């Protein structure tokens, strides 16, 4: 059998690439409108970065990382998420001192050895933002507003923003102990996965999707009831600012995030129509992360969302994303002389940025017209001996079927006028 893509990975084909281009350009536009600057970091990093940055008790680091030794014996890992790398880049390049609030965004592939299913892959794309330098709840509200604006602007409907507060170093340890005690009393009724990991990461039991765990966790202590005064105030202010911004949100004590570095605000955006993997975006505040990776204490807040899952959601909700015309003009040439003229003509048209393609296989006119249809050309230029003798071409509108013979001199002007007046979506 021929070689296939590795499990959990896939090709993004030309027929679907317009969806990706649409999402990527919207992401860039909206992130920049909110004052974020792009940063690109390596696809692999020292394994230690993720062990320290993401947390060695998380599923991601414990079970899901693609870790390997390079030929020099260093332990490297394909990045499973973006934040730790961005923090490393900020420390290494001294970016944190450049602005009072540093706003960065990224897009790229992430890698996690997970059990693949619809909307869950081993190689997937994430885009995200990180804002460093302020613990002000204004910034939490702005970041959540950005997340909502972006998804709504992309055309996603039935969005639900869910927020929670996980507390900080002052109140979280006592809360976690209470949660652990509760979980231990109900161990017999929890799913195997939760029993296996509750000691290392008790918060994750709260967002387990298994029915038996959900039922048990209804009565579990919630972080919101155990916040210290500062965290309580911070959370109230986040909500106050979200109300001012008219962001439609709900407080959900089960939003906990799977990564160790979150403090205070945690949030997720869920879209209907996605089944089990319905969370398209997740984020929160991480005030201790920079310090734990060797930088000076710097608060931060951000989010990441999966492009794959977002595109699935857009498709599931039937959002109309018209495929752009990949080709404006196809030149169908009959005969060697006509082919030579076609080559020069395509060169001239392309200089005007008209998307042009032509025949290279010397096939019949019928076969060439078939190709023009297949690649959705808007116009076809027909060029044979008769046209060459008269210095003309036949210009055919592929949608209406109308065609007329025009001189080669007027071709460019005519085409530019026709293409501009009805430009492709
Ligand atoms: P996380 O980094 O786990 O907080 O996830 C943030 C977002 O990335 C999620 O809301 C998903 O949209 C996306 N995501 C996470 N894991 C996967 C995966 N294995 N496949 C596809 N998308 C994912």
GROMACS .gro file of C-alpha atoms and ligand atoms in nm:
model
  448
    1UNK     CA    1   0.000   0.000   0.000
    2UNK     CA    2   0.121   0.353  -0.071
    3UNK     CA    3   0.245   0.562   0.222
    4UNK     CA    4  -0.031   0.747   0.411
    5UNK     CA    5  -0.022   1.042   0.653
    6UNK     CA    6   0.064   0.939   1.012
    7UNK     CA    7  -0.236   0.878   1.240
    8UNK     CA    8  -0.394   1.201   1.365
    9UNK     CA    9  -0.248   1.415   1.087
   10UNK     CA   10  -0.398   1.511   0.752
   11UNK     CA   11  -0.342   1.711   0.437
   12UNK     CA   12  -0.519   2.041   0.391
   13UNK     CA   13  -0.617   2.019   0.026
   14UNK     CA   14  -0.647   2.292  -0.239
   15UNK     CA   15  -1.027   2.247  -0.235
   16UNK     CA   16  -1.048   2.357   0.130
   17UNK     CA   17  -0.759   2.601   0.149
   18UNK     CA   18  -0.984   2.905   0.091
   19UNK     CA   19  -1.140   2.838   0.434
   20UNK     CA   20  -0.795   2.849   0.594
   21UNK     CA   21  -0.696   3.164   0.406
   22UNK     CA   22  -1.020   3.329   0.514
   23UNK     CA   23  -0.968   3.241   0.881
   24UNK     CA   24  -0.597   3.327   0.879
   25UNK     CA   25  -0.648   3.670   0.724
   26UNK     CA   26  -0.935   3.749   0.964
   27UNK     CA   27  -0.721   3.641   1.260
   28UNK     CA   28  -0.440   3.870   1.151
   29UNK     CA   29  -0.679   4.160   1.086
   30UNK     CA   30  -0.864   4.143   1.419
   31UNK     CA   31  -0.553   4.074   1.630
   32UNK     CA   32  -0.382   4.377   1.478
   33UNK     CA   33  -0.692   4.595   1.529
   34UNK     CA   34  -0.659   4.512   1.900
   35UNK     CA   35  -0.290   4.614   1.898
   36UNK     CA   36  -0.120   4.271   1.887
   37UNK     CA   37   0.207   4.201   1.703
   38UNK     CA   38   0.294   3.869   1.546
   39UNK     CA   39   0.572   3.651   1.683
   40UNK     CA   40   0.701   3.322   1.537
   41UNK     CA   41   0.886   3.068   1.749
   42UNK     CA   42   1.045   2.729   1.664
   43UNK     CA   43   0.827   2.423   1.619
   44UNK     CA   44   1.052   2.232   1.861
   45UNK     CA   45   1.201   2.350   2.188
   46UNK     CA   46   1.398   2.202   2.477
   47UNK     CA   47   1.166   1.955   2.650
   48UNK     CA   48   1.236   2.127   2.982
   49UNK     CA   49   1.053   2.439   2.864
   50UNK     CA   50   0.722   2.253   2.848
   51UNK     CA   51   0.790   2.047   3.161
   52UNK     CA   52   0.841   2.369   3.356
   53UNK     CA   53   0.606   2.592   3.160
   54UNK     CA   54   0.304   2.373   3.098
   55UNK     CA   55   0.349   2.160   3.409
   56UNK     CA   56   0.472   1.802   3.453
   57UNK     CA   57   0.142   1.689   3.605
   58UNK     CA   58  -0.059   1.780   3.297
   59UNK     CA   59  -0.176   1.522   3.044
   60UNK     CA   60   0.000   1.721   2.777
   61UNK     CA   61   0.346   1.683   2.929
   62UNK     CA   62   0.293   1.343   3.089
   63UNK     CA   63   0.148   1.158   2.796
   64UNK     CA   64   0.102   1.366   2.486
   65UNK     CA   65   0.434   1.522   2.394
   66UNK     CA   66   0.635   1.422   2.092
   67UNK     CA   67   0.972   1.405   2.264
   68UNK     CA   68   1.291   1.286   2.100
   69UNK     CA   69   1.667   1.304   2.140
   70UNK     CA   70   1.847   1.483   1.859
   71UNK     CA   71   2.181   1.364   1.722
   72UNK     CA   72   2.358   1.567   1.989
   73UNK     CA   73   2.167   1.385   2.265
   74UNK     CA   74   1.948   1.684   2.362
   75UNK     CA   75   1.592   1.617   2.463
   76UNK     CA   76   1.365   1.817   2.235
   77UNK     CA   77   0.987   1.825   2.201
   78UNK     CA   78   0.750   1.936   1.928
   79UNK     CA   79   0.556   2.223   2.080
   80UNK     CA   80   0.222   2.110   2.227
   81UNK     CA   81   0.098   2.469   2.278
   82UNK     CA   82   0.215   2.824   2.220
   83UNK     CA   83   0.232   3.011   2.549
   84UNK     CA   84   0.546   2.857   2.701
   85UNK     CA   85   0.744   2.926   2.383
   86UNK     CA   86   0.623   3.286   2.366
   87UNK     CA   87   0.724   3.343   2.728
   88UNK     CA   88   1.065   3.190   2.658
   89UNK     CA   89   1.105   3.416   2.353
   90UNK     CA   90   1.009   3.723   2.558
   91UNK     CA   91   1.266   3.644   2.827
   92UNK     CA   92   1.541   3.546   2.583
   93UNK     CA   93   1.493   3.854   2.363
   94UNK     CA   94   1.419   4.092   2.653
   95UNK     CA   95   1.086   4.189   2.501
   96UNK     CA   96   0.911   4.238   2.833
   97UNK     CA   97   1.089   4.565   2.904
   98UNK     CA   98   0.999   4.721   2.569
   99UNK     CA   99   0.640   4.824   2.646
  100UNK     CA  100   0.426   4.857   2.961
  101UNK     CA  101   0.187   4.604   2.812
  102UNK     CA  102   0.333   4.377   2.548
  103UNK     CA  103   0.074   4.223   2.314
  104UNK     CA  104   0.180   3.931   2.096
  105UNK     CA  105  -0.001   3.688   1.869
  106UNK     CA  106   0.095   3.367   1.692
  107UNK     CA  107  -0.040   3.107   1.451
  108UNK     CA  108   0.108   2.763   1.393
  109UNK     CA  109   0.097   2.386   1.424
  110UNK     CA  110   0.092   2.221   1.764
  111UNK     CA  111   0.150   1.851   1.835
  112UNK     CA  112  -0.013   1.627   2.093
  113UNK     CA  113  -0.018   1.250   2.101
  114UNK     CA  114  -0.393   1.227   2.165
  115UNK     CA  115  -0.652   0.971   2.062
  116UNK     CA  116  -0.771   1.115   1.730
  117UNK     CA  117  -1.141   1.180   1.676
  118UNK     CA  118  -1.352   1.441   1.495
  119UNK     CA  119  -1.201   1.778   1.585
  120UNK     CA  120  -0.908   1.623   1.770
  121UNK     CA  121  -0.582   1.565   1.589
  122UNK     CA  122  -0.220   1.493   1.672
  123UNK     CA  123  -0.107   1.779   1.454
  124UNK     CA  124  -0.342   2.076   1.471
  125UNK     CA  125  -0.329   2.449   1.424
  126UNK     CA  126  -0.369   2.708   1.694
  127UNK     CA  127  -0.375   3.084   1.689
  128UNK     CA  128  -0.354   3.283   2.007
  129UNK     CA  129  -0.266   3.603   2.186
  130UNK     CA  130  -0.064   3.677   2.497
  131UNK     CA  131  -0.068   4.015   2.675
  132UNK     CA  132   0.207   4.069   2.934
  133UNK     CA  133   0.262   4.332   3.197
  134UNK     CA  134  -0.071   4.405   3.362
  135UNK     CA  135  -0.280   4.233   3.625
  136UNK     CA  136  -0.560   4.483   3.566
  137UNK     CA  137  -0.899   4.312   3.512
  138UNK     CA  138  -0.951   4.562   3.228
  139UNK     CA  139  -0.702   4.357   3.030
  140UNK     CA  140  -0.885   4.028   3.105
  141UNK     CA  141  -1.204   4.189   2.977
  142UNK     CA  142  -1.031   4.322   2.665
  143UNK     CA  143  -0.884   3.979   2.587
  144UNK     CA  144  -1.222   3.807   2.631
  145UNK     CA  145  -1.384   4.076   2.417
  146UNK     CA  146  -1.121   4.011   2.147
  147UNK     CA  147  -1.192   3.637   2.157
  148UNK     CA  148  -1.563   3.698   2.117
  149UNK     CA  149  -1.526   3.964   1.844
  150UNK     CA  150  -1.296   3.741   1.645
  151UNK     CA  151  -1.523   3.436   1.651
  152UNK     CA  152  -1.835   3.643   1.584
  153UNK     CA  153  -1.665   3.827   1.299
  154UNK     CA  154  -1.569   3.495   1.144
  155UNK     CA  155  -1.940   3.421   1.122
  156UNK     CA  156  -1.967   3.169   1.405
  157UNK     CA  157  -2.312   3.162   1.560
  158UNK     CA  158  -2.453   3.033   1.889
  159UNK     CA  159  -2.137   3.121   2.076
  160UNK     CA  160  -2.122   3.099   2.447
  161UNK     CA  161  -1.848   3.268   2.652
  162UNK     CA  162  -1.794   3.096   2.986
  163UNK     CA  163  -1.578   3.242   3.259
  164UNK     CA  164  -1.446   3.127   3.593
  165UNK     CA  165  -1.181   3.225   3.847
  166UNK     CA  166  -0.929   2.971   3.970
  167UNK     CA  167  -0.785   3.187   4.248
  168UNK     CA  168  -0.417   3.248   4.311
  169UNK     CA  169  -0.136   3.136   4.541
  170UNK     CA  170  -0.319   3.286   4.840
  171UNK     CA  171  -0.646   3.095   4.807
  172UNK     CA  172  -0.592   2.810   4.563
  173UNK     CA  173  -0.392   2.566   4.782
  174UNK     CA  174  -0.661   2.557   5.053
  175UNK     CA  175  -0.931   2.517   4.789
  176UNK     CA  176  -0.744   2.237   4.614
  177UNK     CA  177  -0.713   2.050   4.944
  178UNK     CA  178  -1.091   2.071   4.995
  179UNK     CA  179  -1.150   1.955   4.641
  180UNK     CA  180  -0.913   1.661   4.690
  181UNK     CA  181  -1.094   1.556   5.009
  182UNK     CA  182  -1.426   1.565   4.823
  183UNK     CA  183  -1.289   1.365   4.531
  184UNK     CA  184  -1.137   1.104   4.762
  185UNK     CA  185  -1.476   1.047   4.924
  186UNK     CA  186  -1.625   0.972   4.581
  187UNK     CA  187  -1.341   0.784   4.418
  188UNK     CA  188  -1.544   0.466   4.365
  189UNK     CA  189  -1.790   0.649   4.140
  190UNK     CA  190  -1.545   0.840   3.918
  191UNK     CA  191  -1.428   0.734   3.572
  192UNK     CA  192  -1.093   0.555   3.536
  193UNK     CA  193  -0.921   0.858   3.385
  194UNK     CA  194  -1.014   1.080   3.679
  195UNK     CA  195  -0.914   0.817   3.933
  196UNK     CA  196  -0.577   0.797   3.759
  197UNK     CA  197  -0.505   1.169   3.762
  198UNK     CA  198  -0.703   1.336   4.042
  199UNK     CA  199  -0.407   1.348   4.281
  200UNK     CA  200  -0.184   1.525   4.033
  201UNK     CA  201  -0.446   1.757   3.889
  202UNK     CA  202  -0.772   1.757   4.090
  203UNK     CA  203  -0.913   2.057   3.901
  204UNK     CA  204  -0.936   1.852   3.584
  205UNK     CA  205  -1.199   1.625   3.743
  206UNK     CA  206  -1.428   1.928   3.730
  207UNK     CA  207  -1.425   1.942   3.352
  208UNK     CA  208  -1.442   1.568   3.288
  209UNK     CA  209  -1.708   1.499   3.024
  210UNK     CA  210  -1.805   1.153   3.156
  211UNK     CA  211  -2.162   1.142   3.286
  212UNK     CA  212  -2.072   0.970   3.617
  213UNK     CA  213  -1.808   1.234   3.699
  214UNK     CA  214  -2.038   1.519   3.603
  215UNK     CA  215  -2.304   1.397   3.842
  216UNK     CA  216  -2.057   1.362   4.129
  217UNK     CA  217  -1.893   1.697   4.068
  218UNK     CA  218  -2.220   1.895   4.089
  219UNK     CA  219  -2.177   1.902   4.467
  220UNK     CA  220  -1.797   1.938   4.467
  221UNK     CA  221  -1.650   2.256   4.620
  222UNK     CA  222  -1.606   2.523   4.353
  223UNK     CA  223  -1.312   2.765   4.335
  224UNK     CA  224  -1.553   3.061   4.312
  225UNK     CA  225  -1.673   2.992   4.668
  226UNK     CA  226  -1.315   2.986   4.800
  227UNK     CA  227  -1.158   3.297   4.648
  228UNK     CA  228  -0.957   3.534   4.867
  229UNK     CA  229  -1.071   3.893   4.875
  230UNK     CA  230  -0.830   4.014   4.603
  231UNK     CA  231  -0.928   3.737   4.363
  232UNK     CA  232  -1.296   3.791   4.438
  233UNK     CA  233  -1.264   4.160   4.358
  234UNK     CA  234  -1.065   4.091   4.044
  235UNK     CA  235  -1.331   3.850   3.918
  236UNK     CA  236  -1.612   4.094   3.996
  237UNK     CA  237  -1.435   4.366   3.802
  238UNK     CA  238  -1.378   4.140   3.502
  239UNK     CA  239  -1.753   4.077   3.496
  240UNK     CA  240  -1.829   4.445   3.540
  241UNK     CA  241  -1.612   4.538   3.239
  242UNK     CA  242  -1.760   4.256   3.031
  243UNK     CA  243  -2.105   4.393   3.109
  244UNK     CA  244  -1.989   4.737   2.995
  245UNK     CA  245  -1.863   4.586   2.671
  246UNK     CA  246  -2.193   4.400   2.633
  247UNK     CA  247  -2.017   4.067   2.597
  248UNK     CA  248  -2.270   3.794   2.653
  249UNK     CA  249  -2.105   3.559   2.904
  250UNK     CA  250  -2.198   3.310   3.171
  251UNK     CA  251  -2.012   3.220   3.489
  252UNK     CA  252  -1.927   2.852   3.470
  253UNK     CA  253  -1.742   2.699   3.768
  254UNK     CA  254  -1.645   2.397   3.557
  255UNK     CA  255  -1.413   2.593   3.324
  256UNK     CA  256  -1.074   2.497   3.467
  257UNK     CA  257  -0.827   2.455   3.174
  258UNK     CA  258  -0.589   2.163   3.149
  259UNK     CA  259  -0.266   2.352   3.198
  260UNK     CA  260  -0.099   2.422   3.530
  261UNK     CA  261  -0.009   2.784   3.474
  262UNK     CA  262  -0.348   2.949   3.497
  263UNK     CA  263  -0.437   3.180   3.789
  264UNK     CA  264  -0.754   3.381   3.846
  265UNK     CA  265  -0.951   3.424   3.521
  266UNK     CA  266  -1.011   3.114   3.309
  267UNK     CA  267  -1.246   3.123   3.013
  268UNK     CA  268  -1.367   2.921   2.718
  269UNK     CA  269  -1.583   2.983   2.415
  270UNK     CA  270  -1.810   2.700   2.311
  271UNK     CA  271  -1.993   2.673   1.976
  272UNK     CA  272  -2.298   2.459   1.914
  273UNK     CA  273  -2.300   2.187   1.650
  274UNK     CA  274  -1.960   2.042   1.730
  275UNK     CA  275  -2.051   1.742   1.944
  276UNK     CA  276  -1.810   1.638   2.218
  277UNK     CA  277  -1.527   1.865   2.103
  278UNK     CA  278  -1.735   2.183   2.125
  279UNK     CA  279  -1.477   2.411   2.287
  280UNK     CA  280  -1.326   2.627   2.014
  281UNK     CA  281  -1.125   2.863   2.229
  282UNK     CA  282  -0.971   2.858   2.573
  283UNK     CA  283  -0.765   3.100   2.774
  284UNK     CA  284  -0.699   3.274   3.098
  285UNK     CA  285  -0.460   3.461   3.321
  286UNK     CA  286  -0.116   3.326   3.410
  287UNK     CA  287   0.051   3.563   3.652
  288UNK     CA  288   0.323   3.322   3.768
  289UNK     CA  289   0.436   3.173   3.439
  290UNK     CA  290   0.702   3.426   3.338
  291UNK     CA  291   0.865   3.400   3.679
  292UNK     CA  292   0.857   3.021   3.678
  293UNK     CA  293   1.042   3.023   3.345
  294UNK     CA  294   1.319   3.246   3.480
  295UNK     CA  295   1.189   3.593   3.394
  296UNK     CA  296   1.110   3.870   3.636
  297UNK     CA  297   0.757   3.853   3.783
  298UNK     CA  298   0.523   3.962   3.503
  299UNK     CA  299   0.150   3.899   3.488
  300UNK     CA  300  -0.003   3.775   3.167
  301UNK     CA  301  -0.334   3.685   3.009
  302UNK     CA  302  -0.414   3.521   2.678
  303UNK     CA  303  -0.604   3.260   2.482
  304UNK     CA  304  -0.558   3.003   2.210
  305UNK     CA  305  -0.804   2.853   1.968
  306UNK     CA  306  -0.789   2.564   1.729
  307UNK     CA  307  -0.816   2.657   1.364
  308UNK     CA  308  -0.913   2.304   1.265
  309UNK     CA  309  -1.199   2.301   1.511
  310UNK     CA  310  -1.305   2.651   1.419
  311UNK     CA  311  -1.326   2.558   1.051
  312UNK     CA  312  -1.527   2.246   1.139
  313UNK     CA  313  -1.763   2.469   1.340
  314UNK     CA  314  -1.803   2.715   1.050
  315UNK     CA  315  -1.886   2.424   0.819
  316UNK     CA  316  -2.120   2.258   1.070
  317UNK     CA  317  -2.309   2.585   1.110
  318UNK     CA  318  -2.330   2.627   0.732
  319UNK     CA  319  -2.149   2.962   0.732
  320UNK     CA  320  -2.133   3.067   0.368
  321UNK     CA  321  -1.769   3.104   0.268
  322UNK     CA  322  -1.766   3.136  -0.108
  323UNK     CA  323  -1.478   2.978  -0.287
  324UNK     CA  324  -1.282   3.251  -0.466
  325UNK     CA  325  -1.215   3.212  -0.837
  326UNK     CA  326  -0.870   3.061  -0.857
  327UNK     CA  327  -0.846   3.163  -1.224
  328UNK     CA  328  -0.956   3.482  -1.402
  329UNK     CA  329  -0.854   3.388  -1.753
  330UNK     CA  330  -0.772   3.062  -1.924
  331UNK     CA  331  -0.601   3.081  -2.263
  332UNK     CA  332  -0.703   2.801  -2.497
  333UNK     CA  333  -0.454   2.792  -2.783
  334UNK     CA  334  -0.469   2.572  -3.093
  335UNK     CA  335  -0.140   2.521  -3.280
  336UNK     CA  336   0.225   2.590  -3.206
  337UNK     CA  337   0.213   2.954  -3.317
  338UNK     CA  338  -0.093   3.024  -3.103
  339UNK     CA  339   0.078   2.859  -2.804
  340UNK     CA  340   0.374   3.097  -2.839
  341UNK     CA  341   0.141   3.398  -2.846
  342UNK     CA  342  -0.049   3.251  -2.546
  343UNK     CA  343   0.272   3.230  -2.342
  344UNK     CA  344   0.353   3.597  -2.409
  345UNK     CA  345  -0.006   3.699  -2.347
  346UNK     CA  346  -0.021   3.521  -2.013
  347UNK     CA  347   0.302   3.694  -1.911
  348UNK     CA  348   0.147   4.036  -1.988
  349UNK     CA  349  -0.182   3.954  -1.812
  350UNK     CA  350  -0.001   3.829  -1.502
  351UNK     CA  351   0.198   4.152  -1.487
  352UNK     CA  352  -0.140   4.318  -1.434
  353UNK     CA  353  -0.206   4.059  -1.160
  354UNK     CA  354  -0.477   3.887  -1.363
  355UNK     CA  355  -0.482   3.520  -1.257
  356UNK     CA  356  -0.403   3.347  -1.584
  357UNK     CA  357  -0.347   2.990  -1.691
  358UNK     CA  358  -0.296   2.829  -2.031
  359UNK     CA  359  -0.274   2.502  -2.218
  360UNK     CA  360   0.052   2.310  -2.225
  361UNK     CA  361  -0.053   1.972  -2.361
  362UNK     CA  362  -0.155   2.064  -2.718
  363UNK     CA  363  -0.503   1.915  -2.675
  364UNK     CA  364  -0.824   1.976  -2.869
  365UNK     CA  365  -1.026   2.293  -2.813
  366UNK     CA  366  -1.299   2.082  -2.649
  367UNK     CA  367  -1.055   1.935  -2.399
  368UNK     CA  368  -0.916   2.280  -2.321
  369UNK     CA  369  -1.264   2.422  -2.261
  370UNK     CA  370  -1.330   2.135  -2.020
  371UNK     CA  371  -1.019   2.231  -1.823
  372UNK     CA  372  -1.127   2.597  -1.821
  373UNK     CA  373  -1.459   2.488  -1.665
  374UNK     CA  374  -1.291   2.259  -1.418
  375UNK     CA  375  -1.067   2.529  -1.278
  376UNK     CA  376  -1.361   2.776  -1.267
  377UNK     CA  377  -1.203   3.025  -1.507
  378UNK     CA  378  -1.416   3.338  -1.536
  379UNK     CA  379  -1.310   3.407  -1.895
  380UNK     CA  380  -1.146   3.206  -2.167
  381UNK     CA  381  -0.937   3.350  -2.449
  382UNK     CA  382  -0.957   3.139  -2.763
  383UNK     CA  383  -0.661   3.165  -2.994
  384UNK     CA  384  -0.628   2.975  -3.326
  385UNK     CA  385  -0.490   3.034  -3.677
  386UNK     CA  386  -0.782   3.258  -3.781
  387UNK     CA  387  -0.741   3.487  -3.481
  388UNK     CA  388  -0.364   3.500  -3.527
  389UNK     CA  389  -0.407   3.606  -3.890
  390UNK     CA  390  -0.640   3.887  -3.788
  391UNK     CA  391  -0.447   3.989  -3.469
  392UNK     CA  392  -0.757   3.917  -3.263
  393UNK     CA  393  -0.873   3.680  -2.988
  394UNK     CA  394  -1.214   3.542  -2.899
  395UNK     CA  395  -1.307   3.635  -2.542
  396UNK     CA  396  -1.567   3.411  -2.381
  397UNK     CA  397  -1.752   3.472  -2.057
  398UNK     CA  398  -1.762   3.125  -1.903
  399UNK     CA  399  -2.070   3.188  -1.693
  400UNK     CA  400  -2.300   3.338  -1.957
  401UNK     CA  401  -2.140   3.170  -2.258
  402UNK     CA  402  -2.133   3.508  -2.442
  403UNK     CA  403  -1.832   3.552  -2.664
  404UNK     CA  404  -1.699   3.811  -2.908
  405UNK     CA  405  -1.393   3.864  -3.121
  406UNK     CA  406  -1.181   4.162  -3.017
  407UNK     CA  407  -0.845   4.295  -3.134
  408UNK     CA  408  -0.541   4.193  -2.932
  409UNK     CA  409  -0.474   4.566  -2.877
  410UNK     CA  410  -0.796   4.617  -2.682
  411UNK     CA  411  -0.780   4.288  -2.494
  412UNK     CA  412  -0.609   4.414  -2.180
  413UNK     CA  413  -0.837   4.714  -2.135
  414UNK     CA  414  -1.150   4.507  -2.197
  415UNK     CA  415  -1.043   4.238  -1.955
  416UNK     CA  416  -0.948   4.477  -1.676
  417UNK     CA  417  -1.283   4.648  -1.709
  418UNK     CA  418  -1.478   4.321  -1.706
  419UNK     CA  419  -1.284   4.170  -1.416
  420UNK     CA  420  -1.300   4.482  -1.202
  421UNK     CA  421  -1.668   4.545  -1.258
  422UNK     CA  422  -1.763   4.198  -1.135
  423UNK     CA  423  -1.468   4.100  -0.917
  424UNK     CA  424  -1.475   3.754  -0.769
  425UNK     CA  425  -1.590   3.715  -0.409
  426LIG     P1  426  -0.568   2.407   2.497
  426LIG     O1  427  -0.434   2.451   2.447
  426LIG     O2  428  -0.575   2.262   2.534
  426LIG     O3  429  -0.625   2.499   2.601
  426LIG     O4  430  -0.668   2.418   2.372
  426LIG     C1  431  -0.702   2.541   2.312
  426LIG     C2  432  -0.782   2.512   2.186
  426LIG     O5  433  -0.700   2.438   2.093
  426LIG     C3  434  -0.904   2.424   2.204
  426LIG     O6  435  -1.015   2.502   2.237
  426LIG     C4  436  -0.920   2.359   2.068
  426LIG     O7  437  -0.988   2.445   1.979
  426LIG     C5  438  -0.779   2.346   2.020
  426LIG     N1  439  -0.725   2.210   2.039
  426LIG     C6  440  -0.666   2.157   2.151
  426LIG     N2  441  -0.627   2.031   2.130
  426LIG     C7  442  -0.661   1.999   2.002
  426LIG     C8  443  -0.646   1.883   1.920
  426LIG     N3  444  -0.585   1.772   1.963
  426LIG     N4  445  -0.694   1.888   1.793
  426LIG     C9  446  -0.753   1.999   1.746
  426LIG     N5  447  -0.770   2.112   1.818
  426LIG    C10  448  -0.725   2.114   1.945
   0.00000   0.00000   0.00000
